[in-house]
Amino acid sequence: MKILIIEDEPELRKSMKQYLHQEGYVIESASDYSKALEKIEVYDYDCILVDINLPQGNGLDIIKHLKQNHSKAGIIIISAKNSSDDKILGLDLGADDYLAKPFNLAELNSRIKALIRRRNFDGNKLIEINEITIIPEERAVKVHNIPVNLTAKEYDLLLFFISNKNRVVSKNSIAEHLWGDDSDQIDSHDFIYVHLRNLRKKLAEKGCVDYVQTIYGIGYNFKISV
């Protein structure tokens, strides 16, 4: 899962990045309004954490921009302001949740997990696709109830495919999802092939159908019959 942190306080931004990175997320950050707009206009995110008070602008305007551009990202407002007016306005604009500073990082992580479950997996704690079972809270995968030992990138790739099942996803979108800002600095398409090959092999060893279809010149489609 890919998260954007929009926060101008350096120490808080740093601690959020470190904590969420340890939890297995791909993290990007922006310290002011203009940098945040640059990010959201170029990249897609699963979740965006938005501070209301920002240099050069207002976090509520970022939410407006996201909604006007039909962003699929979940939005959590993070702000020192704890007034009901700010909370109501942010939620009315389309934010999914509100967390007032100071907050516990473990609570933030729980809010993110719950938001992603609601938006991507109908709130289910278990994701079941035919013979595949995913337990997001444990970052665990089973095929025919047999555990599959995946690396972090293989797990993220599988979850990205399932989140976008029956849709063609480009190699660029996969690279950005798995590596974030670093995707421009590596030959990420070769890395995608390596991780995908290993993922397919590990799933097949447990008796899983190969659902990944290669769309030549474009990307892949995780095809599930409906």
Short mmCIF file of C-alpha atoms in Angstrom, two decimals, residues 44-211:
data_model
loop_
_atom_site.label_atom_id
_atom_site.label_comp_id
_atom_site.label_asym_id
_atom_site.label_seq_id
_atom_site.Cartn_x
_atom_site.Cartn_y
_atom_site.Cartn_z
CA ASP A 44 -1.68 7.60 -7.25
CA TYR A 45 -1.96 6.68 -3.57
CA ASP A 46 -3.98 4.26 -1.49
CA CYS A 47 -4.15 6.66 1.44
CA ILE A 48 -3.29 10.34 1.94
CA LEU A 49 -2.69 11.86 5.38
CA VAL A 50 -3.47 15.59 5.21
CA ASP A 51 -2.59 18.30 7.73
CA ILE A 52 -5.01 21.25 7.58
CA ASN A 53 -2.50 24.02 8.30
CA LEU A 54 0.24 24.02 5.66
CA PRO A 55 2.77 26.53 4.35
CA GLN A 56 1.47 28.17 1.15
CA GLY A 57 -2.04 26.81 1.49
CA ASN A 58 -4.69 24.80 3.28
CA GLY A 59 -5.13 21.05 3.56
CA LEU A 60 -8.87 21.39 2.97
CA ASP A 61 -8.12 22.78 -0.50
CA ILE A 62 -6.04 19.66 -1.19
CA ILE A 63 -9.05 17.51 -0.32
CA LYS A 64 -11.19 19.60 -2.69
CA HIS A 65 -8.58 19.09 -5.43
CA LEU A 66 -8.50 15.33 -4.86
CA LYS A 67 -12.27 15.02 -5.05
CA GLN A 68 -12.57 17.25 -8.11
CA ASN A 69 -10.07 14.98 -9.85
CA HIS A 70 -11.87 11.81 -8.73
CA SER A 71 -8.95 10.45 -6.71
CA LYS A 72 -9.49 6.94 -5.37
CA ALA A 73 -7.22 7.55 -2.38
CA GLY A 74 -8.56 7.29 1.13
CA ILE A 75 -8.11 10.55 3.05
CA ILE A 76 -7.36 11.00 6.74
CA ILE A 77 -7.15 14.54 8.11
CA ILE A 78 -4.40 15.02 10.69
CA SER A 79 -4.45 18.38 12.41
CA ALA A 80 -3.75 20.20 15.65
CA LYS A 81 -7.14 21.79 15.22
CA ASN A 82 -9.66 19.75 17.16
CA SER A 83 -12.78 21.85 16.59
CA SER A 84 -15.94 20.17 15.42
CA ASP A 85 -16.21 22.74 12.59
CA ASP A 86 -12.91 21.63 11.00
CA LYS A 87 -13.82 17.98 11.40
CA ILE A 88 -17.26 18.43 9.86
CA LEU A 89 -15.96 20.57 7.00
CA GLY A 90 -13.21 18.08 6.17
CA LEU A 91 -15.58 15.12 6.23
CA ASP A 92 -18.15 17.02 4.18
CA LEU A 93 -15.49 17.70 1.56
CA GLY A 94 -14.88 13.97 1.23
CA ALA A 95 -12.30 12.98 3.85
CA ASP A 96 -12.79 9.50 5.31
CA ASP A 97 -11.46 10.05 8.83
CA TYR A 98 -10.07 12.68 11.21
CA LEU A 99 -7.29 12.31 13.78
CA ALA A 100 -6.33 15.16 16.11
CA LYS A 101 -2.76 15.84 17.22
CA PRO A 102 -1.13 14.63 19.34
CA PHE A 103 -1.92 11.05 18.39
CA ASN A 104 -0.48 7.59 18.89
CA LEU A 105 1.24 6.17 15.80
CA ALA A 106 -0.25 2.75 16.47
CA GLU A 107 -3.74 4.32 16.38
CA LEU A 108 -2.87 6.04 13.09
CA ASN A 109 -1.80 2.69 11.66
CA SER A 110 -5.07 1.10 12.78
CA ARG A 111 -7.07 3.90 11.15
CA ILE A 112 -5.14 3.42 7.89
CA LYS A 113 -5.72 -0.34 7.89
CA ALA A 114 -9.42 0.09 8.60
CA LEU A 115 -9.75 2.70 5.85
CA ILE A 116 -8.01 0.53 3.27
CA ARG A 117 -10.20 -2.45 4.23
CA ARG A 118 -13.34 -0.37 3.84
CA ARG A 119 -12.36 1.13 0.50
CA ASN A 120 -10.68 -1.84 -1.18
CA PHE A 121 -12.09 -4.96 0.47
CA ASP A 122 -15.58 -4.09 1.77
CA GLY A 123 -14.29 -3.90 5.34
CA ASN A 124 -13.28 -7.56 5.47
CA LYS A 125 -10.33 -8.58 7.63
CA LEU A 126 -9.82 -11.64 5.42
CA ILE A 127 -9.46 -11.24 1.65
CA GLU A 128 -10.52 -14.41 -0.14
CA ILE A 129 -10.13 -14.82 -3.90
CA ASN A 130 -10.90 -18.41 -4.88
CA GLU A 131 -8.08 -20.51 -3.36
CA ILE A 132 -6.11 -17.45 -2.19
CA THR A 133 -6.58 -16.06 1.33
CA ILE A 134 -4.84 -12.88 2.49
CA ILE A 135 -4.70 -11.71 6.11
CA PRO A 136 -3.68 -8.03 5.88
CA GLU A 137 -3.22 -7.58 9.63
CA GLU A 138 -0.49 -10.23 9.53
CA ARG A 139 0.67 -9.61 5.93
CA ALA A 140 0.12 -13.34 5.48
CA VAL A 141 -0.97 -15.31 2.41
CA LYS A 142 -2.38 -18.83 2.13
CA VAL A 143 -3.27 -20.98 -0.88
CA HIS A 144 -5.66 -23.86 -0.19
CA ASN A 145 -5.09 -22.93 3.48
CA ILE A 146 -1.34 -23.59 3.10
CA PRO A 147 0.92 -20.67 4.09
CA VAL A 148 2.95 -19.08 1.30
CA ASN A 149 6.22 -17.41 2.27
CA LEU A 150 6.36 -14.17 0.26
CA THR A 151 8.83 -11.31 0.43
CA ALA A 152 7.49 -7.83 1.23
CA LYS A 153 7.51 -6.80 -2.44
CA GLU A 154 5.87 -10.05 -3.57
CA TYR A 155 3.12 -9.55 -0.98
CA ASP A 156 2.59 -5.93 -2.03
CA LEU A 157 2.47 -6.97 -5.68
CA LEU A 158 -0.15 -9.64 -5.00
CA LEU A 159 -2.28 -7.25 -2.95
CA PHE A 160 -2.01 -4.60 -5.67
CA PHE A 161 -3.17 -7.10 -8.28
CA ILE A 162 -6.11 -8.22 -6.14
CA SER A 163 -7.07 -4.62 -5.38
CA ASN A 164 -7.20 -4.08 -9.16
CA LYS A 165 -8.53 -7.46 -10.23
CA ASN A 166 -9.96 -7.69 -13.74
CA ARG A 167 -8.32 -4.36 -14.63
CA VAL A 168 -5.25 -3.80 -16.75
CA VAL A 169 -2.49 -2.16 -14.69
CA SER A 170 0.54 -0.64 -16.37
CA LYS A 171 4.12 -1.46 -15.47
CA ASN A 172 4.61 2.19 -14.49
CA SER A 173 1.72 2.09 -12.02
CA ILE A 174 3.12 -1.11 -10.47
CA ALA A 175 6.59 0.44 -10.17
CA GLU A 176 5.23 3.58 -8.53
CA HIS A 177 3.13 1.50 -6.13
CA LEU A 178 6.01 -0.74 -5.08
CA TRP A 179 8.87 1.79 -4.98
CA GLY A 180 7.28 5.23 -4.68
CA ASP A 181 9.73 8.07 -5.32
CA ASP A 182 12.52 5.57 -5.97
CA SER A 183 10.76 4.15 -9.04
CA ASP A 184 12.39 6.80 -11.24
CA GLN A 185 15.88 5.84 -10.10
CA ILE A 186 15.94 2.12 -10.89
CA ASP A 187 15.21 -0.12 -13.84
CA SER A 188 11.95 -0.92 -12.11
CA HIS A 189 10.38 -2.86 -15.01
CA ASP A 190 13.09 -5.51 -14.74
CA PHE A 191 12.49 -5.65 -11.00
CA ILE A 192 8.76 -6.10 -11.61
CA TYR A 193 9.46 -9.10 -13.85
CA VAL A 194 11.68 -10.71 -11.21
CA HIS A 195 9.16 -10.21 -8.38
CA LEU A 196 6.27 -11.37 -10.56
CA ARG A 197 8.14 -14.48 -11.67
CA ASN A 198 8.93 -15.38 -8.05
CA LEU A 199 5.36 -14.64 -6.93
CA ARG A 200 3.89 -16.87 -9.64
CA LYS A 201 6.29 -19.68 -8.79
CA LYS A 202 5.53 -19.61 -5.07
CA LEU A 203 1.77 -19.53 -5.62
CA ALA A 204 1.91 -22.30 -8.21
CA GLU A 205 3.92 -24.52 -5.84
CA LYS A 206 0.91 -24.45 -3.49
CA GLY A 207 -1.53 -25.31 -6.28
CA CYS A 208 -2.70 -21.81 -7.18
CA VAL A 209 -4.07 -20.98 -10.62
CA ASP A 210 -1.99 -18.42 -12.51
CA TYR A 211 -4.44 -15.52 -12.74
#
